[in-house]
């Protein structure tokens, strides 16, 4: 079995665009929803792997605000899949020490789905092993707009610090590593504000095929990068030597 990377090289916060469920299903002559079901299994595997490797925060893009434009049967199937996943998976996530947050607008969701999200967050709020943010009905532009609107409503000045504090992910630090599966090379309106200094890793694996080996490859890629945050290489090396 492949050994996880050493702790010093592991990012604190990993964010993932889980792309490729529909293509995975199409390659197998299956309905798209079958790919989404398999994607849930991949997410469960990824949550366990992240916790085992010492990652503290995992944020995943489950349903974007643009996904409402997909065929009606796929959207309704995704909503049903979410409801079933909440009922089936939350008890185990709670037992595993995972703290759940559902990040995004609750408008457009049924009362039953909203209640399920609220209950899952309440049940797991004291857990500390891993924070799992599920971005559902989320968009990066929505996030910036809602943060600015909240500050304006409170009469607070809009600064970088105040906007960060009003963002939907204000409870966690910005992601160190953003992974996109499915062989695409775009951000798709995901964490536009928070990923300003993130490292990006693009995987050809379709999300249902993204496994521990693929995760370790992304972590190793991250560990090989020099993160300068506007400094020169010499400054970073000097700071690291101190």
Tab-separated table of C-alpha atoms in Angstrom:
chain	number	residue	atom	x	y	z
A	1	UNK	CA	0.000	0.000	0.000
A	2	UNK	CA	1.257	3.460	-0.867
A	3	UNK	CA	2.319	5.449	2.206
A	4	UNK	CA	0.736	8.891	2.773
A	5	UNK	CA	3.066	11.893	2.372
A	6	UNK	CA	4.847	13.048	5.550
A	7	UNK	CA	2.793	15.458	7.719
A	8	UNK	CA	4.991	18.497	6.971
A	9	UNK	CA	4.015	18.348	3.324
A	10	UNK	CA	0.265	18.016	3.887
A	11	UNK	CA	-1.947	21.053	3.190
A	12	UNK	CA	-4.173	22.274	5.998
A	13	UNK	CA	-7.178	22.946	3.735
A	14	UNK	CA	-7.953	21.083	0.512
A	15	UNK	CA	-10.789	22.127	-1.815
A	16	UNK	CA	-12.060	19.938	-4.657
A	17	UNK	CA	-14.172	20.522	-7.754
A	18	UNK	CA	-15.663	17.028	-8.070
A	19	UNK	CA	-16.024	16.872	-11.860
A	20	UNK	CA	-16.733	13.940	-14.150
A	21	UNK	CA	-19.657	12.033	-12.613
A	22	UNK	CA	-21.799	12.294	-15.747
A	23	UNK	CA	-18.962	11.301	-18.083
A	24	UNK	CA	-18.097	8.353	-15.817
A	25	UNK	CA	-21.672	7.107	-16.159
A	26	UNK	CA	-21.864	7.761	-19.898
A	27	UNK	CA	-18.722	5.704	-20.517
A	28	UNK	CA	-20.541	2.796	-18.873
A	29	UNK	CA	-23.838	3.386	-20.710
A	30	UNK	CA	-25.495	4.298	-17.418
A	31	UNK	CA	-27.747	7.260	-16.517
A	32	UNK	CA	-25.963	10.376	-15.259
A	33	UNK	CA	-27.489	9.965	-11.803
A	34	UNK	CA	-25.627	6.658	-11.446
A	35	UNK	CA	-22.424	8.650	-11.797
A	36	UNK	CA	-23.522	11.026	-9.067
A	37	UNK	CA	-24.274	8.065	-6.777
A	38	UNK	CA	-20.804	6.707	-7.418
A	39	UNK	CA	-19.471	10.200	-6.765
A	40	UNK	CA	-20.929	10.038	-3.241
A	41	UNK	CA	-18.930	6.851	-2.661
A	42	UNK	CA	-15.792	8.608	-3.891
A	43	UNK	CA	-16.459	11.502	-1.519
A	44	UNK	CA	-16.795	9.103	1.425
A	45	UNK	CA	-13.446	7.558	0.461
A	46	UNK	CA	-11.860	10.999	0.123
A	47	UNK	CA	-13.125	12.152	3.519
A	48	UNK	CA	-11.586	9.117	5.194
A	49	UNK	CA	-8.317	9.571	3.293
A	50	UNK	CA	-8.052	13.282	4.155
A	51	UNK	CA	-8.630	12.595	7.843
A	52	UNK	CA	-6.023	9.811	7.814
A	53	UNK	CA	-3.452	12.138	6.232
A	54	UNK	CA	-3.912	14.931	8.740
A	55	UNK	CA	-5.782	17.354	6.476
A	56	UNK	CA	-7.872	19.579	8.735
A	57	UNK	CA	-10.396	21.048	6.274
A	58	UNK	CA	-11.958	19.570	3.131
A	59	UNK	CA	-14.238	21.725	0.966
A	60	UNK	CA	-16.058	20.155	-1.968
A	61	UNK	CA	-18.149	21.645	-4.783
A	62	UNK	CA	-21.276	19.496	-4.797
A	63	UNK	CA	-23.885	21.648	-6.593
A	64	UNK	CA	-23.267	25.041	-8.130
A	65	UNK	CA	-25.829	27.795	-8.478
A	66	UNK	CA	-25.532	27.249	-12.251
A	67	UNK	CA	-26.479	23.562	-11.953
A	68	UNK	CA	-30.160	24.516	-11.712
A	69	UNK	CA	-29.925	24.879	-15.513
A	70	UNK	CA	-29.366	21.141	-15.932
A	71	UNK	CA	-32.229	18.838	-17.039
A	72	UNK	CA	-35.053	18.815	-14.501
A	73	UNK	CA	-34.855	15.075	-13.880
A	74	UNK	CA	-31.133	15.328	-13.072
A	75	UNK	CA	-31.694	18.211	-10.649
A	76	UNK	CA	-34.560	16.439	-8.874
A	77	UNK	CA	-32.458	13.276	-8.730
A	78	UNK	CA	-29.575	15.196	-7.158
A	79	UNK	CA	-31.921	16.627	-4.529
A	80	UNK	CA	-33.233	13.158	-3.735
A	81	UNK	CA	-29.666	11.834	-3.588
A	82	UNK	CA	-28.727	14.585	-1.134
A	83	UNK	CA	-31.657	13.752	1.120
A	84	UNK	CA	-30.804	10.067	1.178
A	85	UNK	CA	-27.100	10.763	1.716
A	86	UNK	CA	-27.889	12.981	4.711
A	87	UNK	CA	-30.027	10.285	6.335
A	88	UNK	CA	-27.519	7.514	5.607
A	89	UNK	CA	-24.109	9.125	5.996
A	90	UNK	CA	-24.365	11.795	8.708
A	91	UNK	CA	-24.387	9.323	11.645
A	92	UNK	CA	-21.146	7.741	10.411
A	93	UNK	CA	-19.549	11.129	9.703
A	94	UNK	CA	-20.472	12.172	13.234
A	95	UNK	CA	-18.942	9.002	14.657
A	96	UNK	CA	-15.772	9.691	12.656
A	97	UNK	CA	-15.421	13.188	14.151
A	98	UNK	CA	-16.360	15.131	11.022
A	99	UNK	CA	-17.872	18.616	11.444
A	100	UNK	CA	-20.286	19.369	8.589
A	101	UNK	CA	-21.023	22.745	7.035
A	102	UNK	CA	-23.299	23.240	4.028
A	103	UNK	CA	-22.110	26.383	2.280
A	104	UNK	CA	-24.349	28.228	-0.154
A	105	UNK	CA	-27.761	29.777	-0.575
A	106	UNK	CA	-30.668	27.887	0.975
A	107	UNK	CA	-33.162	29.560	-1.381
A	108	UNK	CA	-34.712	27.208	-3.906
A	109	UNK	CA	-34.263	24.200	-1.641
A	110	UNK	CA	-37.252	22.338	-0.277
A	111	UNK	CA	-38.189	22.633	3.398
A	112	UNK	CA	-37.168	19.010	3.899
A	113	UNK	CA	-33.705	19.525	2.408
A	114	UNK	CA	-33.137	22.724	4.415
A	115	UNK	CA	-34.176	20.954	7.598
A	116	UNK	CA	-31.826	18.076	6.823
A	117	UNK	CA	-28.893	20.439	6.281
A	118	UNK	CA	-29.608	22.276	9.536
A	119	UNK	CA	-29.900	19.054	11.522
A	120	UNK	CA	-26.659	17.647	10.095
A	121	UNK	CA	-24.770	20.821	11.021
A	122	UNK	CA	-26.194	20.843	14.556
A	123	UNK	CA	-25.436	17.164	15.120
A	124	UNK	CA	-21.772	17.483	14.125
A	125	UNK	CA	-20.908	20.983	15.324
A	126	UNK	CA	-18.709	19.772	18.187
A	127	UNK	CA	-16.532	17.452	16.101
A	128	UNK	CA	-12.875	18.365	15.601
A	129	UNK	CA	-11.120	15.696	13.516
A	130	UNK	CA	-12.029	17.145	10.098
A	131	UNK	CA	-14.169	20.064	8.915
A	132	UNK	CA	-16.117	19.110	5.784
A	133	UNK	CA	-17.614	22.028	3.867
A	134	UNK	CA	-20.110	20.915	1.225
A	135	UNK	CA	-20.707	23.778	-1.219
A	136	UNK	CA	-24.295	23.258	-2.299
A	137	UNK	CA	-26.233	25.814	-4.344
A	138	UNK	CA	-23.014	27.807	-4.175
A	139	UNK	CA	-21.200	30.172	-6.516
A	140	UNK	CA	-18.089	32.258	-5.923
A	141	UNK	CA	-19.691	35.410	-7.321
A	142	UNK	CA	-22.769	34.828	-5.139
A	143	UNK	CA	-20.487	34.529	-2.118
A	144	UNK	CA	-18.735	37.857	-2.784
A	145	UNK	CA	-22.044	39.604	-3.515
A	146	UNK	CA	-23.777	38.302	-0.394
A	147	UNK	CA	-20.806	39.276	1.771
A	148	UNK	CA	-20.774	42.822	0.367
A	149	UNK	CA	-24.546	43.107	0.789
A	150	UNK	CA	-24.340	41.960	4.416
A	151	UNK	CA	-21.667	44.547	5.197
A	152	UNK	CA	-23.645	47.299	3.458
A	153	UNK	CA	-26.782	46.374	5.390
A	154	UNK	CA	-24.858	46.628	8.663
A	155	UNK	CA	-23.261	49.909	7.576
A	156	UNK	CA	-19.756	48.478	7.847
A	157	UNK	CA	-16.905	49.555	5.541
A	158	UNK	CA	-16.049	47.098	2.781
A	159	UNK	CA	-12.403	46.101	3.097
A	160	UNK	CA	-10.488	42.910	2.346
A	161	UNK	CA	-10.642	41.935	6.015
A	162	UNK	CA	-14.346	42.691	6.438
A	163	UNK	CA	-15.262	40.878	3.224
A	164	UNK	CA	-13.283	37.823	4.302
A	165	UNK	CA	-15.141	37.851	7.599
A	166	UNK	CA	-18.524	37.964	5.832
A	167	UNK	CA	-17.792	35.163	3.364
A	168	UNK	CA	-19.600	31.859	3.596
A	169	UNK	CA	-16.311	30.119	4.502
A	170	UNK	CA	-15.247	32.630	7.158
A	171	UNK	CA	-14.996	29.792	9.706
A	172	UNK	CA	-11.945	28.235	8.006
A	173	UNK	CA	-8.674	29.533	6.525
A	174	UNK	CA	-8.384	29.859	2.758
A	175	UNK	CA	-7.596	26.637	0.871
A	176	UNK	CA	-3.944	25.750	0.417
A	177	UNK	CA	-4.674	23.332	-2.421
A	178	UNK	CA	-7.522	23.339	-4.956
A	179	UNK	CA	-7.998	20.121	-6.935
A	180	UNK	CA	-10.162	19.748	-10.030
A	181	UNK	CA	-10.862	16.301	-11.399
A	182	UNK	CA	-12.196	15.319	-14.818
A	183	UNK	CA	-9.419	16.744	-16.973
A	184	UNK	CA	-10.839	20.274	-17.138
A	185	UNK	CA	-8.714	23.381	-16.529
A	186	UNK	CA	-11.054	26.006	-15.121
A	187	UNK	CA	-12.291	27.147	-11.722
A	188	UNK	CA	-16.021	27.233	-12.610
A	189	UNK	CA	-17.010	29.960	-10.141
A	190	UNK	CA	-15.620	28.050	-7.131
A	191	UNK	CA	-14.042	29.899	-4.194
A	192	UNK	CA	-13.105	32.914	-6.314
A	193	UNK	CA	-12.153	35.029	-3.297
A	194	UNK	CA	-10.662	32.303	-1.130
A	195	UNK	CA	-8.383	30.742	-3.766
A	196	UNK	CA	-6.351	33.904	-4.430
A	197	UNK	CA	-3.144	32.226	-3.191
A	198	UNK	CA	-4.102	28.573	-3.487
A	199	UNK	CA	-2.033	26.034	-5.377
A	200	UNK	CA	-3.986	24.283	-8.161
A	201	UNK	CA	-3.790	20.645	-9.195
A	202	UNK	CA	-5.706	19.302	-12.195
A	203	UNK	CA	-6.378	15.568	-12.414
A	204	UNK	CA	-7.470	13.626	-15.484
A	205	UNK	CA	-9.324	11.174	-13.240
A	206	UNK	CA	-13.106	11.401	-13.344
A	207	UNK	CA	-14.380	12.065	-9.826
A	208	UNK	CA	-15.747	8.533	-9.176
A	209	UNK	CA	-12.258	7.184	-10.014
A	210	UNK	CA	-10.382	9.671	-7.803
A	211	UNK	CA	-8.840	7.504	-5.086
A	212	UNK	CA	-6.190	7.617	-2.382
A	213	UNK	CA	-3.369	7.279	-4.911
A	214	UNK	CA	-4.707	10.275	-6.856
A	215	UNK	CA	-5.063	12.274	-3.625
A	216	UNK	CA	-1.487	11.450	-2.629
A	217	UNK	CA	-0.312	12.558	-6.052
A	218	UNK	CA	-2.033	15.911	-5.599
A	219	UNK	CA	-0.512	16.314	-2.130
A	220	UNK	CA	2.945	15.445	-3.462
A	221	UNK	CA	2.472	18.010	-6.241
A	222	UNK	CA	1.514	20.596	-3.606
A	223	UNK	CA	4.546	19.724	-1.482
A	224	UNK	CA	6.857	20.336	-4.447
A	225	UNK	CA	5.664	23.930	-4.903
A	226	UNK	CA	7.317	27.002	-3.410
A	227	UNK	CA	4.593	29.212	-1.942
A	228	UNK	CA	5.858	32.802	-2.027
A	229	UNK	CA	2.746	34.920	-1.288
A	230	UNK	CA	4.277	37.868	-3.153
A	231	UNK	CA	7.788	37.422	-1.772
A	232	UNK	CA	10.899	36.405	-3.692
A	233	UNK	CA	12.355	32.903	-3.491
A	234	UNK	CA	15.276	34.306	-1.528
A	235	UNK	CA	12.964	35.825	1.079
A	236	UNK	CA	11.018	32.587	1.452
A	237	UNK	CA	14.211	30.568	1.870
A	238	UNK	CA	15.563	33.074	4.398
A	239	UNK	CA	12.328	32.967	6.413
A	240	UNK	CA	12.378	29.176	6.357
A	241	UNK	CA	15.905	29.132	7.692
A	242	UNK	CA	14.993	31.300	10.663
